[in-house]
């Protein structure tokens, strides 16, 4: 792609570093900004800079936060003895949106993935193990992706905390609500039979 | 969508102002920046700001440029008597990439679209009419989108320059190279028969 302006070229190059944004999309976005008032570009740049410079990670759960301890960890009405282990902040948001969980979280910051060069030492695993060993935790819920990497990460952590006397559970795998059986894959369907729940439980939301 | 951080929320809100980027995509992009070194966000913000602040539009053709007159207009080996009228800079890039055009351009900056509230006065039409009236132009080629808005814009400009003694042409509409006839729409196919070209011409690239 040839540009008639070095300024445009540089902006497009930087923009296309973002995941899922190719050169053509980047050019479309840059030309859009050019048509908008100058302030919009200013606001966008400033918001990104502020975010990157000033963002903090919660000391306790590694969730993203504006303060030293995130709102969830600082909330004394929540159950601090149950920890839900998730990959990243998006999973925290997703679970919070369900309104079904009243414990706290622990954000790993990713999952073990040799292909992407992510080992256990790059994740917030040791602080989780310490929390478990401190004896203040009653239950750990694994809520990682149902993939090879997610399972590996689950198992790696499990091995380190298996000798503690706490409940270790994982979120249920099964047929999604609204799905038809004939389209479900065998493994999911098999697990959903294996881990069937008493019918009465489906009446209650908690 | 609830955010655990106001900084993230603001960055996501600004990001999702861009066309085709929703809140979820914006969050994914923002979290990506957060995982990268701080410099990347700095480079991106700076590139966008520089682009927005310092970009110039060519005095002659309104193309985007780093200088007062763009490279194409400043190139004396090009034919300055043939002007190709396009909507925006992307069309200039697309036509330049074909390597088939040696004239100069005139960038309108959009097309007449009552629905989007774009009238003739918001486009660079008067400067084009002036150029034509100055008598230095021999041919005008309309290369606008083949849509209702494109055709309206073509016709609006045509009416103002029709009395000049210049050649006014439009790029050929027809079957795309590689397309099968049975899938072509009737209007395109009809036009391609109406505007058929001598077979010998297809041997030559110019």
Coordinates of C-alpha atoms in Angstrom, one line a residue:
Chain A
X1 CA 0.0 0.0 0.0
X2 CA 1.4 3.4 -1.0
X3 CA 0.5 6.5 0.9
X4 CA 0.7 10.1 -0.3
X5 CA 1.5 11.2 3.2
X6 CA 4.0 9.9 5.7
X7 CA 1.8 11.1 8.6
X8 CA -1.1 8.9 7.4
X9 CA 1.3 6.0 6.8
X10 CA 2.7 6.2 10.3
X11 CA -0.8 6.4 11.9
X12 CA -2.0 3.5 9.8
X13 CA 1.0 1.4 10.7
X14 CA 0.5 2.0 14.4
X15 CA -3.2 1.4 14.2
X16 CA -2.7 -1.9 12.3
X17 CA -0.6 -3.3 15.2
X18 CA -3.8 -3.8 17.0
X19 CA -5.3 -7.3 16.8
X20 CA -7.8 -7.9 14.0
X21 CA -7.1 -4.5 12.4
X22 CA -5.4 -4.8 9.0
X23 CA -3.9 -2.0 6.9
X24 CA -7.2 -1.3 5.1
X25 CA -9.3 -1.1 8.2
X26 CA -6.6 1.1 9.8
X27 CA -6.8 3.4 6.9
X28 CA -10.6 3.6 7.1
X29 CA -10.3 4.4 10.8
X30 CA -7.6 7.1 10.3
X31 CA -9.6 8.7 7.5
X32 CA -12.7 8.7 9.7
X33 CA -10.7 10.6 12.4
X34 CA -9.6 13.1 9.8
X35 CA -13.2 13.9 8.9
X36 CA -14.2 14.4 12.6
X37 CA -13.3 17.5 14.7
X38 CA -9.7 17.6 15.9
X39 CA -10.9 17.1 19.5
X40 CA -12.1 13.6 18.9
X41 CA -8.5 12.4 18.0
X42 CA -7.3 14.4 21.1
X43 CA -9.8 12.7 23.4
X44 CA -9.0 9.2 22.0
X45 CA -5.2 9.6 22.3
X46 CA -5.5 11.1 25.8
X47 CA -7.8 8.4 27.0
X48 CA -5.5 5.7 25.7
X49 CA -2.4 7.3 27.3
X50 CA -4.1 7.9 30.6
X51 CA -5.4 4.4 30.7
X52 CA -1.9 2.9 29.9
X53 CA -0.1 5.2 32.3
X54 CA -2.4 5.2 35.3
X55 CA -4.1 1.9 35.4
X56 CA -3.4 -0.2 38.5
X57 CA -3.8 -3.9 39.2
X58 CA -5.6 -4.9 42.4
X59 CA -3.0 -6.0 45.0
X60 CA -5.3 -8.9 46.0
X61 CA -6.8 -10.3 42.9
X62 CA -4.8 -8.7 40.0
X63 CA -8.0 -7.4 38.5
X64 CA -7.8 -4.0 36.7
X65 CA -8.6 -1.2 39.0
X66 CA -8.2 2.6 39.5
X67 CA -7.3 2.0 43.2
X68 CA -4.9 -0.2 45.0
X69 CA -7.6 -2.7 45.9
X70 CA -10.4 -3.3 43.4
X71 CA -14.1 -2.6 44.1
X72 CA -14.9 -6.3 44.4
X73 CA -12.1 -7.1 46.8
X74 CA -12.9 -4.0 48.9
X75 CA -16.6 -5.0 49.1
X76 CA -17.0 -6.4 52.6
X77 CA -20.5 -7.9 51.8
X78 CA -18.9 -10.4 49.4
X79 CA -17.7 -13.8 50.4
X80 CA -13.9 -13.5 50.7
X81 CA -13.5 -17.2 51.3
X82 CA -14.5 -18.3 47.8
X83 CA -12.1 -17.5 45.0
X84 CA -13.0 -17.8 41.3
X85 CA -9.9 -18.2 39.2
X86 CA -10.2 -16.6 35.7
X87 CA -8.0 -15.8 32.8
X88 CA -8.5 -12.1 32.4
X89 CA -10.6 -9.0 33.3
X90 CA -13.2 -9.8 30.6
X91 CA -14.0 -13.0 32.4
X92 CA -14.6 -11.1 35.6
X93 CA -16.9 -8.8 33.8
X94 CA -18.8 -11.7 32.2
X95 CA -19.3 -13.5 35.5
X96 CA -20.3 -10.3 37.3
X97 CA -22.9 -9.7 34.6
X98 CA -24.6 -13.0 35.5
X99 CA -25.3 -11.7 39.0
X100 CA -24.8 -15.3 40.2
X101 CA -21.5 -15.0 42.0
X102 CA -20.9 -13.4 45.4
X103 CA -17.3 -14.4 46.1
X104 CA -14.1 -12.7 45.0
X105 CA -11.8 -13.4 42.0
X106 CA -8.2 -14.2 41.1
X107 CA -7.1 -13.0 37.7
X108 CA -4.3 -15.1 36.3
X109 CA -3.5 -12.8 33.4
X110 CA -3.6 -15.6 30.8
X111 CA -3.2 -19.3 30.6
X112 CA -0.2 -21.6 30.2
X113 CA 0.5 -21.9 26.5
X114 CA 3.8 -23.2 25.3
X115 CA 2.9 -22.3 21.7
X116 CA 2.6 -18.6 22.7
X117 CA 5.5 -18.9 25.1
X118 CA 3.5 -18.3 28.2
X119 CA 4.8 -20.3 31.2
X120 CA 3.4 -20.6 34.7
X121 CA 6.0 -18.0 36.0
X122 CA 4.4 -15.3 33.8
X123 CA 1.0 -15.8 35.4
X124 CA -0.3 -14.8 38.8
X125 CA -0.2 -18.4 40.1
X126 CA 2.2 -18.2 43.1
X127 CA 0.1 -15.5 44.8
X128 CA -3.0 -17.8 44.4
X129 CA -1.2 -20.7 45.9
X130 CA 0.0 -18.5 48.8
X131 CA -3.6 -17.4 49.4
X132 CA -4.8 -21.0 49.6
X133 CA -1.9 -22.0 51.9
X134 CA -2.8 -19.1 54.2
X135 CA -5.9 -21.0 55.3
X136 CA -8.4 -18.2 54.7
X137 CA -9.9 -19.8 51.6
X138 CA -12.7 -22.4 51.7
X139 CA -13.4 -22.9 48.0
X140 CA -11.6 -22.4 44.7
X141 CA -13.7 -22.3 41.5
X142 CA -11.8 -22.7 38.2
X143 CA -13.5 -20.7 35.5
X144 CA -11.0 -21.0 32.7
X145 CA -11.7 -21.6 29.0
X146 CA -12.6 -25.2 28.1
X147 CA -9.5 -25.6 25.9
X148 CA -6.3 -27.6 26.1
X149 CA -4.5 -24.5 27.5
X150 CA -7.3 -23.9 30.1
X151 CA -7.2 -27.5 31.2
X152 CA -3.5 -27.5 31.5
X153 CA -3.6 -24.4 33.6
X154 CA -6.3 -25.8 35.8
X155 CA -4.3 -29.0 36.4
X156 CA -1.0 -27.1 37.1
X157 CA -2.7 -25.1 39.8
X158 CA -4.6 -28.1 41.1
X159 CA -1.4 -30.1 41.6
X160 CA -0.1 -27.3 43.9
X161 CA -3.1 -26.9 46.0
X162 CA -4.6 -30.4 46.0
X163 CA -3.2 -31.2 49.5
X164 CA -5.0 -28.3 51.1
X165 CA -8.3 -29.0 52.7
X166 CA -10.4 -26.8 50.5
X167 CA -13.1 -27.5 48.0
X168 CA -11.8 -27.3 44.5
X169 CA -14.5 -27.1 41.8
X170 CA -14.8 -26.1 38.2
X171 CA -17.7 -24.4 36.4
X172 CA -20.1 -26.8 34.8
X173 CA -19.5 -27.9 31.2
X174 CA -22.6 -28.9 29.3
X175 CA -25.2 -28.0 26.7
X176 CA -25.6 -24.2 26.4
X177 CA -29.1 -22.9 27.3
X178 CA -31.1 -22.7 24.0
X179 CA -29.0 -25.3 22.2
X180 CA -30.5 -28.3 20.4
X181 CA -29.0 -31.7 21.4
X182 CA -28.4 -33.0 17.9
X183 CA -25.9 -30.2 17.2
X184 CA -23.9 -30.6 20.4
X185 CA -20.5 -32.3 20.1
X186 CA -20.0 -35.7 21.7
X187 CA -17.6 -34.6 24.5
X188 CA -19.9 -31.8 25.7
X189 CA -22.9 -34.1 25.6
X190 CA -21.0 -36.9 27.3
X191 CA -20.0 -34.6 30.1
X192 CA -23.4 -33.2 30.5
X193 CA -24.8 -36.7 31.1
X194 CA -21.9 -37.6 33.4
X195 CA -22.4 -34.4 35.5
X196 CA -26.2 -34.4 35.5
X197 CA -27.9 -32.4 38.2
X198 CA -30.9 -33.2 40.3
X199 CA -34.0 -31.9 38.4
X200 CA -35.3 -29.9 41.4
X201 CA -32.1 -27.8 41.3
X202 CA -33.1 -26.4 37.9
X203 CA -36.1 -24.6 39.5
X204 CA -33.9 -22.5 41.8
X205 CA -31.7 -19.8 40.5
X206 CA -29.1 -20.3 43.3
Chain B
X1 CA -21.2 -3.2 30.1
X2 CA -19.8 -2.5 33.6
X3 CA -16.2 -1.7 34.0
X4 CA -14.1 -2.1 37.2
X5 CA -12.0 0.9 36.1
X6 CA -13.1 4.4 34.9
X7 CA -9.8 4.7 32.9
X8 CA -10.7 1.5 30.9
X9 CA -14.2 2.7 30.5
X10 CA -13.2 6.0 29.0
X11 CA -10.6 4.4 26.7
X12 CA -13.3 1.9 25.5
X13 CA -15.8 4.7 25.0
X14 CA -13.5 6.7 22.9
X15 CA -12.3 3.7 20.9
X16 CA -15.9 2.6 20.2
X17 CA -16.6 5.9 18.5
X18 CA -14.6 4.6 15.5
X19 CA -16.7 3.1 12.7
X20 CA -17.2 -0.6 12.9
X21 CA -15.8 -0.9 16.4
X22 CA -18.3 -1.8 19.1
X23 CA -17.7 -1.8 22.8
X24 CA -16.6 -5.5 22.9
X25 CA -14.0 -5.0 20.2
X26 CA -12.9 -1.7 21.8
X27 CA -12.3 -3.6 25.1
X28 CA -10.3 -6.3 23.3
X29 CA -8.1 -3.6 21.7
X30 CA -7.7 -1.7 25.0
X31 CA -6.7 -4.9 26.9
X32 CA -4.3 -5.7 24.1
X33 CA -2.6 -2.3 24.5
X34 CA -2.4 -3.0 28.3
X35 CA -0.5 -6.2 27.7
X36 CA 2.0 -4.5 25.4
X37 CA 4.9 -2.2 26.5
X38 CA 3.8 1.3 27.4
X39 CA 5.7 2.7 24.4
X40 CA 3.2 1.1 21.9
X41 CA 0.3 3.1 23.3
X42 CA 2.5 6.2 23.3
X43 CA 3.5 5.7 19.6
X44 CA -0.1 5.1 18.6
X45 CA -1.4 8.1 20.4
X46 CA 1.4 10.3 19.1
X47 CA 1.0 9.1 15.5
X48 CA -2.8 9.8 15.6
X49 CA -2.3 13.3 17.1
X50 CA 0.5 14.2 14.7
X51 CA -1.6 13.0 11.8
X52 CA -4.6 15.0 12.8
X53 CA -2.7 18.2 13.7
X54 CA -0.2 18.4 10.8
X55 CA -1.9 16.8 7.9
X56 CA -2.4 19.1 4.9
X57 CA -4.6 19.0 1.9
X58 CA -3.1 19.6 -1.5
X59 CA -4.0 23.1 -2.7
X60 CA -4.6 21.9 -6.1
X61 CA -6.4 18.5 -5.9
X62 CA -7.4 18.3 -2.2
X63 CA -5.6 15.0 -1.8
X64 CA -4.0 14.4 1.5
X65 CA -0.4 15.5 1.6
X66 CA 2.5 16.4 3.9
X67 CA 3.3 19.4 1.7
X68 CA 1.3 22.3 0.2
X69 CA 1.0 20.5 -3.1
X70 CA 0.8 16.7 -3.2
X71 CA 3.4 14.5 -4.9
X72 CA 1.1 13.7 -7.8
X73 CA 0.3 17.4 -8.6
X74 CA 4.0 18.3 -8.2
X75 CA 5.1 15.6 -10.6
X76 CA 5.8 17.4 -13.9
X77 CA 5.9 14.2 -15.9
X78 CA 2.2 13.6 -15.3
X79 CA -0.5 14.9 -17.6
X80 CA -2.0 18.0 -15.9
X81 CA -4.7 18.4 -18.5
X82 CA -6.6 15.2 -17.6
X83 CA -8.3 15.3 -14.2
X84 CA -9.8 12.2 -12.6
X85 CA -12.6 13.1 -10.1
X86 CA -12.8 10.8 -7.1
X87 CA -14.6 10.7 -3.7
X88 CA -11.7 10.4 -1.4
X89 CA -8.0 9.6 -0.9
X90 CA -8.6 5.8 -0.9
X91 CA -9.8 6.0 -4.4
X92 CA -6.6 7.9 -5.4
X93 CA -4.6 5.1 -3.8
X94 CA -6.7 2.4 -5.6
X95 CA -6.3 4.0 -9.0
X96 CA -2.6 4.7 -8.5
X97 CA -2.1 1.0 -7.7
X98 CA -3.4 0.0 -11.1
X99 CA -0.5 2.0 -12.7
X100 CA -2.9 2.8 -15.7
X101 CA -3.5 6.5 -15.0
X102 CA -1.0 9.2 -15.7
X103 CA -3.1 12.3 -15.2
X104 CA -3.9 14.2 -12.0
X105 CA -6.8 13.9 -9.6
X106 CA -9.5 16.0 -7.9
X107 CA -10.7 14.7 -4.5
X108 CA -14.3 15.8 -3.8
X109 CA -14.1 14.7 -0.2
X110 CA -17.4 12.7 -0.4
X111 CA -20.5 12.5 -2.5
X112 CA -23.8 14.4 -2.5
X113 CA -26.0 12.5 0.0
X114 CA -29.1 14.1 1.3
X115 CA -29.6 11.2 3.7
X116 CA -26.3 11.8 5.4
X117 CA -26.8 15.6 5.1
X118 CA -24.0 16.1 2.6
X119 CA -24.8 18.9 0.1
X120 CA -22.7 20.2 -2.9
X121 CA -21.4 23.1 -0.8
X122 CA -19.6 20.7 1.6
X123 CA -17.7 19.1 -1.3
X124 CA -14.8 20.4 -3.3
X125 CA -16.9 21.0 -6.4
X126 CA -16.5 24.8 -7.0
X127 CA -12.7 24.5 -7.3
X128 CA -13.2 21.8 -9.9
X129 CA -15.6 23.9 -11.9
X130 CA -13.1 26.8 -11.8
X131 CA -10.3 24.6 -13.0
X132 CA -12.5 23.5 -16.0
X133 CA -13.5 27.1 -16.7
X134 CA -9.8 28.2 -16.7
X135 CA -9.4 26.3 -20.0
X136 CA -6.3 24.4 -18.9
X137 CA -8.2 21.1 -18.8
X138 CA -8.8 18.8 -21.8
X139 CA -10.5 15.8 -20.1
X140 CA -12.5 15.1 -17.0
X141 CA -12.9 11.4 -15.9
X142 CA -15.6 10.7 -13.3
X143 CA -14.5 7.8 -11.1
X144 CA -17.1 7.8 -8.4
X145 CA -19.0 4.9 -6.8
X146 CA -21.6 3.3 -9.0
X147 CA -24.4 4.2 -6.6
X148 CA -27.3 6.6 -6.5
X149 CA -25.2 9.1 -4.6
X150 CA -22.3 8.7 -7.0
X151 CA -24.5 9.2 -10.0
X152 CA -26.2 12.2 -8.5
X153 CA -22.8 13.8 -7.8
X154 CA -21.6 13.0 -11.4
X155 CA -24.7 14.6 -12.8
X156 CA -24.5 17.7 -10.6
X157 CA -21.0 18.4 -11.7
X158 CA -21.7 17.5 -15.3
X159 CA -24.5 20.1 -15.5
X160 CA -22.0 22.8 -14.4
X161 CA -19.3 21.9 -16.9
X162 CA -21.3 20.6 -19.8
X163 CA -21.0 23.8 -21.8
X164 CA -17.2 23.7 -21.7
X165 CA -15.5 22.2 -24.7
X166 CA -13.8 19.4 -22.8
X167 CA -14.1 15.6 -23.0
X168 CA -16.2 14.3 -20.1
X169 CA -16.0 10.6 -19.5
X170 CA -16.7 8.1 -16.8
X171 CA -14.9 4.9 -15.9
X172 CA -16.3 1.8 -17.6
X173 CA -19.0 -0.2 -15.8
X174 CA -19.2 -3.8 -16.8
X175 CA -18.4 -7.4 -15.7
X176 CA -15.5 -7.6 -13.3
X177 CA -12.5 -9.5 -14.5
X178 CA -12.9 -13.1 -13.3
X179 CA -16.7 -12.9 -12.9
X180 CA -19.1 -15.4 -14.5
X181 CA -21.9 -14.0 -16.6
X182 CA -24.7 -15.9 -15.0
X183 CA -24.1 -14.3 -11.7
X184 CA -23.9 -10.7 -13.0
X185 CA -26.8 -8.4 -12.3
X186 CA -28.9 -7.3 -15.3
X187 CA -28.0 -3.6 -15.2
X188 CA -24.3 -4.3 -15.2
X189 CA -24.6 -6.9 -17.9
X190 CA -26.8 -4.5 -20.0
X191 CA -24.3 -1.7 -19.7
X192 CA -21.5 -4.0 -20.6
X193 CA -23.2 -4.9 -23.9
X194 CA -24.2 -1.3 -24.6
X195 CA -20.7 0.0 -24.0
X196 CA -18.9 -2.9 -25.7
X197 CA -15.3 -2.3 -26.9
X198 CA -13.5 -3.3 -30.1
X199 CA -12.0 -6.7 -29.4
X200 CA -8.5 -5.6 -30.6
X201 CA -8.4 -3.1 -27.7
X202 CA -8.4 -5.9 -25.1
X203 CA -5.0 -7.0 -26.3
X204 CA -3.4 -3.7 -25.4
X205 CA -3.0 -2.6 -21.9
X206 CA -3.3 1.1 -22.7

